[in-house]
Short mmCIF file of C-alpha atoms and ligand atoms in Angstrom, two decimals:
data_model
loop_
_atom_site.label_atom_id
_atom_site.label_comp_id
_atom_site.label_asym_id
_atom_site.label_seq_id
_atom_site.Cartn_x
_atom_site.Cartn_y
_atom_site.Cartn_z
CA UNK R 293 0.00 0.00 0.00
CA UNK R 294 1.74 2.62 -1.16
CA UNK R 295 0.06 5.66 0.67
CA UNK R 296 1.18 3.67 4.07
CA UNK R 297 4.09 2.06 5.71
CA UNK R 298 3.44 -1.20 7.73
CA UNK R 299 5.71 -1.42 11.09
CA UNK R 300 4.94 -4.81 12.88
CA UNK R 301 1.49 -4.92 13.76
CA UNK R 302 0.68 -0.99 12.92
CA UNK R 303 -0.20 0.41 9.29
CA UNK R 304 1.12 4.14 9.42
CA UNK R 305 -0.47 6.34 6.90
CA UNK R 306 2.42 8.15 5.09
CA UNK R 307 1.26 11.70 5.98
CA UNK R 308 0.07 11.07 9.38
CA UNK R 309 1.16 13.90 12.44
CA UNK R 310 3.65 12.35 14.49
CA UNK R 311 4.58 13.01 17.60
CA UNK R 312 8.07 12.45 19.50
CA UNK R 313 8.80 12.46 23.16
CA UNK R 314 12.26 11.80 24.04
CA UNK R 315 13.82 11.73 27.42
CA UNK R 316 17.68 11.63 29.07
CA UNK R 317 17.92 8.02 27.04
CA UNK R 318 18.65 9.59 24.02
CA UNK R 319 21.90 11.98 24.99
CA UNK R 320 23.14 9.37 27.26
CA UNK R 321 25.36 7.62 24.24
CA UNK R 322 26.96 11.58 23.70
CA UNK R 323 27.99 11.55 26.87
CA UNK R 324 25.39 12.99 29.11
CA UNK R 325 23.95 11.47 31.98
CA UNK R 326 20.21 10.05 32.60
CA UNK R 327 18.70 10.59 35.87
CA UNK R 328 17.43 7.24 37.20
CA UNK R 329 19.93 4.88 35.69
CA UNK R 330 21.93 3.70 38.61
CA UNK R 331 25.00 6.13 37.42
CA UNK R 332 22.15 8.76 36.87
CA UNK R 333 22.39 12.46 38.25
CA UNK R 334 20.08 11.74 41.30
CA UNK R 335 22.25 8.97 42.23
CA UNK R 336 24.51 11.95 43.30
CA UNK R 337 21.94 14.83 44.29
CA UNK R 338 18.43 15.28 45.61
CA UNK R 339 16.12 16.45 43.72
CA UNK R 340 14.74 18.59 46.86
CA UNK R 341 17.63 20.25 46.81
CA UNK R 342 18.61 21.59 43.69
CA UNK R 343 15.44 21.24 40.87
CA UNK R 344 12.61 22.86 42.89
CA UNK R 345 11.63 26.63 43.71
CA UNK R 346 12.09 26.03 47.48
CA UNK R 347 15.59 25.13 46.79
CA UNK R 348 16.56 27.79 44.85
CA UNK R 349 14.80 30.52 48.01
CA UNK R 350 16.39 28.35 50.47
CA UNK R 351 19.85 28.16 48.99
CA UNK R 352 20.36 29.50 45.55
CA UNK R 353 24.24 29.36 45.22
CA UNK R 354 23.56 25.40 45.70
CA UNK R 355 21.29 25.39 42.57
CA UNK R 356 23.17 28.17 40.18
CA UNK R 357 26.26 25.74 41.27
CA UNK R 358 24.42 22.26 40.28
CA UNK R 359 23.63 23.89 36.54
CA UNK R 360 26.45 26.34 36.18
CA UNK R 361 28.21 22.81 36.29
CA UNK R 362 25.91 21.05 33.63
CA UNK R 363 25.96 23.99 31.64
CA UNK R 364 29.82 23.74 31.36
CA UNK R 365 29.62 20.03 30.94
CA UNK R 366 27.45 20.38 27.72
CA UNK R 367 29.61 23.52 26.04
CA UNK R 368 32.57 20.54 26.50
CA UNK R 369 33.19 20.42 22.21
CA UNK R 370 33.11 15.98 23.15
CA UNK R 371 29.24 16.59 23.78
CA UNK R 372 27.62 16.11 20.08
CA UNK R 373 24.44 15.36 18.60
CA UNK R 374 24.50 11.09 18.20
CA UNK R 375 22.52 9.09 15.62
CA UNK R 376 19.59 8.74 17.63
CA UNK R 377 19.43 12.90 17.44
CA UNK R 378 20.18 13.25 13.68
CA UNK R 379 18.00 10.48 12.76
CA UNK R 380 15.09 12.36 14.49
CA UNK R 381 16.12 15.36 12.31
CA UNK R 382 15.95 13.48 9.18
CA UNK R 383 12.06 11.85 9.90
CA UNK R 384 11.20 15.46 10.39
CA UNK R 385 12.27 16.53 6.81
CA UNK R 386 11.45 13.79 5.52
CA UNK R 387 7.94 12.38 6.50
CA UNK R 388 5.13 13.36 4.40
CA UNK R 389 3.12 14.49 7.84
CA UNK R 390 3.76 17.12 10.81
CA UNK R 391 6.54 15.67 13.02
CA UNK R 392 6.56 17.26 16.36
CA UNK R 393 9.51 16.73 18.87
CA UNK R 394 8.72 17.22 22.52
CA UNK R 395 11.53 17.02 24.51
CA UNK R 396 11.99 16.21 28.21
CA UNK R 397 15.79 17.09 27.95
CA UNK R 398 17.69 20.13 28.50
CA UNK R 399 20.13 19.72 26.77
CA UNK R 400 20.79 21.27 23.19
CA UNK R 401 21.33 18.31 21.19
CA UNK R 402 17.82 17.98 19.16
CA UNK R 403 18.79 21.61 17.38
CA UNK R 404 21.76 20.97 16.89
CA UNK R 405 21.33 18.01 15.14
CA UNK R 406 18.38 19.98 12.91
CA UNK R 407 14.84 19.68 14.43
CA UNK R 408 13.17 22.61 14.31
CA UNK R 409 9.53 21.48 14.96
CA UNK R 410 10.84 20.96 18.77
CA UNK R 411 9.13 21.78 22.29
CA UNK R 412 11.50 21.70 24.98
CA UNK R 413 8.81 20.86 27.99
CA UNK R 414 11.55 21.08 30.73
CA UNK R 415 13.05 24.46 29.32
CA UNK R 416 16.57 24.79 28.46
CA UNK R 417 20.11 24.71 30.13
CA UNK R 418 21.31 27.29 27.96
CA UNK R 419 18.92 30.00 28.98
CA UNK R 420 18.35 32.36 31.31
CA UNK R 421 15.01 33.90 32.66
CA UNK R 422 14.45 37.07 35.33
CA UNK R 423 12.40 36.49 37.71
CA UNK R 424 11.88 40.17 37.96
CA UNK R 425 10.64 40.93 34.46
CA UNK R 426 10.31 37.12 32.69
CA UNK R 427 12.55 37.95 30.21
CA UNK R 428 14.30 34.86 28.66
CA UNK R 429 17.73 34.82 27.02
CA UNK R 430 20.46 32.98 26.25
CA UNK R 431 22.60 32.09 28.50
CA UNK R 432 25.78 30.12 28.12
CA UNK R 433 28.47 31.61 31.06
CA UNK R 434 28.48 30.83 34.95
CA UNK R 435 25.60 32.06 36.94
CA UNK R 436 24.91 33.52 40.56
CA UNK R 437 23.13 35.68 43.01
CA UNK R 438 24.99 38.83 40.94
CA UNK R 439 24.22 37.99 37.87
CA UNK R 440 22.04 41.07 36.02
CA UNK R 441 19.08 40.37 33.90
CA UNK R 442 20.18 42.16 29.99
CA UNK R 443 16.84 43.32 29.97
CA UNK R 444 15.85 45.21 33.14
CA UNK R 445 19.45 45.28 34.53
CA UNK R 446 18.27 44.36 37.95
CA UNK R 447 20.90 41.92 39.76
CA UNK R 448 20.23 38.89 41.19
CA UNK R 449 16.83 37.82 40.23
CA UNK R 450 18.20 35.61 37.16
CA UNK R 451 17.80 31.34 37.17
CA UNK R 452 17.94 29.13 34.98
CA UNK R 453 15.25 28.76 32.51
CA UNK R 454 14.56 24.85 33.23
CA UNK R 455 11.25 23.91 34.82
CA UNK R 456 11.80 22.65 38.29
CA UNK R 457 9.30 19.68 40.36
CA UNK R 458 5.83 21.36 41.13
CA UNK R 459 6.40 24.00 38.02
CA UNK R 460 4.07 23.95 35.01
CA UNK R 461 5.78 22.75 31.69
CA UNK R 462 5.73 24.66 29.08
CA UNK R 463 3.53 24.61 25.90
CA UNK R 464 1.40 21.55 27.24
CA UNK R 465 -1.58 22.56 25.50
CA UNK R 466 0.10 22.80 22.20
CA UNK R 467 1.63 19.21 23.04
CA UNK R 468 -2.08 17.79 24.19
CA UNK R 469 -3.26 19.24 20.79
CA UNK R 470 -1.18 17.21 19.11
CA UNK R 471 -1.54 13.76 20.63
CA UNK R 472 -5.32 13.93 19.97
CA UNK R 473 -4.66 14.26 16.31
CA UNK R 474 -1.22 12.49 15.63
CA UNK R 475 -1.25 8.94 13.73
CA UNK R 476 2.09 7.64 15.61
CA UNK R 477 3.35 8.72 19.43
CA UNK R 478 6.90 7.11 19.24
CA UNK R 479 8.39 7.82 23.03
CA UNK R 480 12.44 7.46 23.04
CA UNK R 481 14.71 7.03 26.08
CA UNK R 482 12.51 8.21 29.26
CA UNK R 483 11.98 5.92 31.91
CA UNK R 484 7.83 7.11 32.27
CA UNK R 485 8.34 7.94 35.64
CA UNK R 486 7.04 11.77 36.01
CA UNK R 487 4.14 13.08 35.05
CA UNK R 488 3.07 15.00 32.58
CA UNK R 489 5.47 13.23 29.89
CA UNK R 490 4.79 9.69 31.30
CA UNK R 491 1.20 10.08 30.40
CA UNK R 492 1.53 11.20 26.76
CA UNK R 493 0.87 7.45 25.97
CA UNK R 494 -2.19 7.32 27.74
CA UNK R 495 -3.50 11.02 26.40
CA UNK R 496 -3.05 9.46 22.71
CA UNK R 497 -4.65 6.23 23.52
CA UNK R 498 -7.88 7.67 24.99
CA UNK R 499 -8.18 10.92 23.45
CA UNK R 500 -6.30 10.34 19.73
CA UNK R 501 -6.69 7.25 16.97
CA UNK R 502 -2.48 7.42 16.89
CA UNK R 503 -0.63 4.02 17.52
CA UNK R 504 1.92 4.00 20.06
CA UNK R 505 5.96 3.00 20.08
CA UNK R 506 8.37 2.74 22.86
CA UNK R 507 11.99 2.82 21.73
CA UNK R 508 14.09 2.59 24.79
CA UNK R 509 17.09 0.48 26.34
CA UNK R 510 14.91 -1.23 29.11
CA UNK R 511 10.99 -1.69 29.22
CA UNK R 512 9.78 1.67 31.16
CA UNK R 513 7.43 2.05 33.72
CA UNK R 514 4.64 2.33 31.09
CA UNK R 515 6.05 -0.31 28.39
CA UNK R 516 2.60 -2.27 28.87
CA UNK R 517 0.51 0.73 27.51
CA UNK R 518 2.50 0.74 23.88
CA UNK R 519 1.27 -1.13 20.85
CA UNK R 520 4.94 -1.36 19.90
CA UNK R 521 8.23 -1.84 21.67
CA UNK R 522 12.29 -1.84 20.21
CA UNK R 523 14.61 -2.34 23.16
CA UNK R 524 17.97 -1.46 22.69
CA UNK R 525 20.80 1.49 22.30
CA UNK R 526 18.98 4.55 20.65
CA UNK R 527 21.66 4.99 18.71
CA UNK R 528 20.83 1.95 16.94
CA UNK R 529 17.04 1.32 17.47
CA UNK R 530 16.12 4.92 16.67
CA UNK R 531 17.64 5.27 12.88
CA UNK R 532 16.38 2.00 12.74
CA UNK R 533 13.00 2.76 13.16
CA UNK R 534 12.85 6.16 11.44
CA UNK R 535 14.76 4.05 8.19
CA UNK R 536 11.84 1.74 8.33
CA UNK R 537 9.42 4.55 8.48
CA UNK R 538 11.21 6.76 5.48
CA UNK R 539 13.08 3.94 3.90
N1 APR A 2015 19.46 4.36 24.68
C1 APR A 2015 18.12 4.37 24.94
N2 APR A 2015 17.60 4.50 26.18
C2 APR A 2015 18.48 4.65 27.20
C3 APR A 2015 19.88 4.65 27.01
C4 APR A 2015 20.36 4.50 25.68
N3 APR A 2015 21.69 4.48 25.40
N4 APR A 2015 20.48 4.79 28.23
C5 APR A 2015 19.48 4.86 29.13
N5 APR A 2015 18.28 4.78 28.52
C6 APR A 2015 16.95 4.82 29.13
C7 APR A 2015 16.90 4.22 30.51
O1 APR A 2015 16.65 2.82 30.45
C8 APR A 2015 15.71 4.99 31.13
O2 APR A 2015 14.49 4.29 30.87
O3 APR A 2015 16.60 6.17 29.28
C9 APR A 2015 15.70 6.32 30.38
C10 APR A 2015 16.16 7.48 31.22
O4 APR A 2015 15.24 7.64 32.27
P1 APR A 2015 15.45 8.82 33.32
O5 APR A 2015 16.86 8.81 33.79
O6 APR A 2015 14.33 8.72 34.33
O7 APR A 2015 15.28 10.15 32.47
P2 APR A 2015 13.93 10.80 31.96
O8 APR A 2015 12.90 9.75 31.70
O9 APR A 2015 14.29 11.69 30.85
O10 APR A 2015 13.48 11.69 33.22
C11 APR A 2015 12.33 12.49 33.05
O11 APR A 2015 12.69 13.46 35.21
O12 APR A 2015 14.22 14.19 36.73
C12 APR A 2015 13.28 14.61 35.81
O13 APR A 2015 13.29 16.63 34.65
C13 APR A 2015 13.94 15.40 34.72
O14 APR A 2015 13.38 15.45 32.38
C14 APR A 2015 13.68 14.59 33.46
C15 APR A 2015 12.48 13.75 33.85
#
């Protein structure tokens, strides 16, 4: 059938929507870490500590120090984009339908390896936001309880534009939009454990017609909820996929 692609037990129609959610799994084989694997960053820090608004009032150097030292860590030139990243890129100029990338990660790597379609959920390591004014920039150097917003040049109200536990994610109605209507919700390297993200799979199967794919290393915590499952590196499993999906 030339208007669709058949992928194990699913028939994709060639210009369906699709939808992508990725999670830490997918930078891990560049060289950054995941978060629940048992070498994973809260292995080595609490999360009540440095990723939630009462950390940051009760101790702010302790949180500008935890991602002034992942910001560093991803400017390192080793940190790349993998085949997992690029392959992504290439299904979204490729694929005769909408592909849109939503992105647990914080990292930088899905731009940089070309998407463009891309919702970064969890914000972004390499911005900046004042909490005096809201204005969000770039921001790619160390920074602390002096650091001056560019826009209303008051010090010491800047963070870093990531969204912390008990914070809204961003664009979540656009991303709910687009599970009711996509034909394919392929989730990439995220364990399923927290909430929003780990109930995309459930949004699409009682709100959208899509079929569902989990490409991951292990079974996640929501593996039984897929109509589809490749376990493996995503460096392998995900140009896999997308090569059986574009050919
Ligand atoms: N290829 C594919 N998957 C991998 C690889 C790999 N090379 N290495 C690890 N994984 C899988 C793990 O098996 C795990 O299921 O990636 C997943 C990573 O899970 P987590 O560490 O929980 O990361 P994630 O799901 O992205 O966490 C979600 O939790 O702490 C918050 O805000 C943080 O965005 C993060 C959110």
């Amino acid at each position: 059938m030339r208007g669709r692609v058949i992928i194990g037990r699913m028939t994709i129609a060639r210009n369906a929507d699709i939808v992508i959610l990725t999670g830490a799994g997918i930078s891990k084989e560049s060289g950054l870490s995941t978060f629940r694997d048992a070498d994973g960053i809260w292995s080595t820090v609490r999360i009540e500590d440095v990723a939630t608004p009462e950390a940051f009032a009760r101790d702010p150097d302790r949180v500008h120090d935890f991602y002034n030292e992942r910001r560093a860590g991803l400017q390192d030139p080793k940190i790349k984009p993998n085949a997992a990243h690029e392959a992504l890129a290439r299904l979204e100029a490729e694929w005769g339908g909408d592909v849109l990338l939503v992105t647990q990660n914080i990292d930088n790597l899905h731009a940089r390896a070309g998407s463009r379609n891309l919702v970064h959920m969890h914000g972004e390591m390499l911005k900046g936001r004042c909490e005096s004014c809201g204005f969000v920039c770039d921001w790619v150097e160390t920074m602390d309880r002096q650091s001056q917003c560019p826009h209303c040049e008051v010090d010491g109200h800047m963070r870093v534009h990531v969204v912390w536990f008990g914070e809204m994610p961003f664009e979540m109605d656009r991303i709910y939009e687009a599970l009711n209507k996509c034909g394919l919700f392929i989730s990439i390297g995220t364990s399923g454990n927290v909430y929003p993200a780990s109930g995309f799979v459930s949004q699409v199967r009682m709100h959208g017609t899509g079929r569902t794919v989990e490409l991951n290393l292990e079974p996640s915590e929501g593996i039984v909820l897929f109509d589809e499952a490749r376990h493996g590196p995503a460096t392998r499993i995900v140009p896999d996929f997308v090569n059986e999906l574009i050919g």
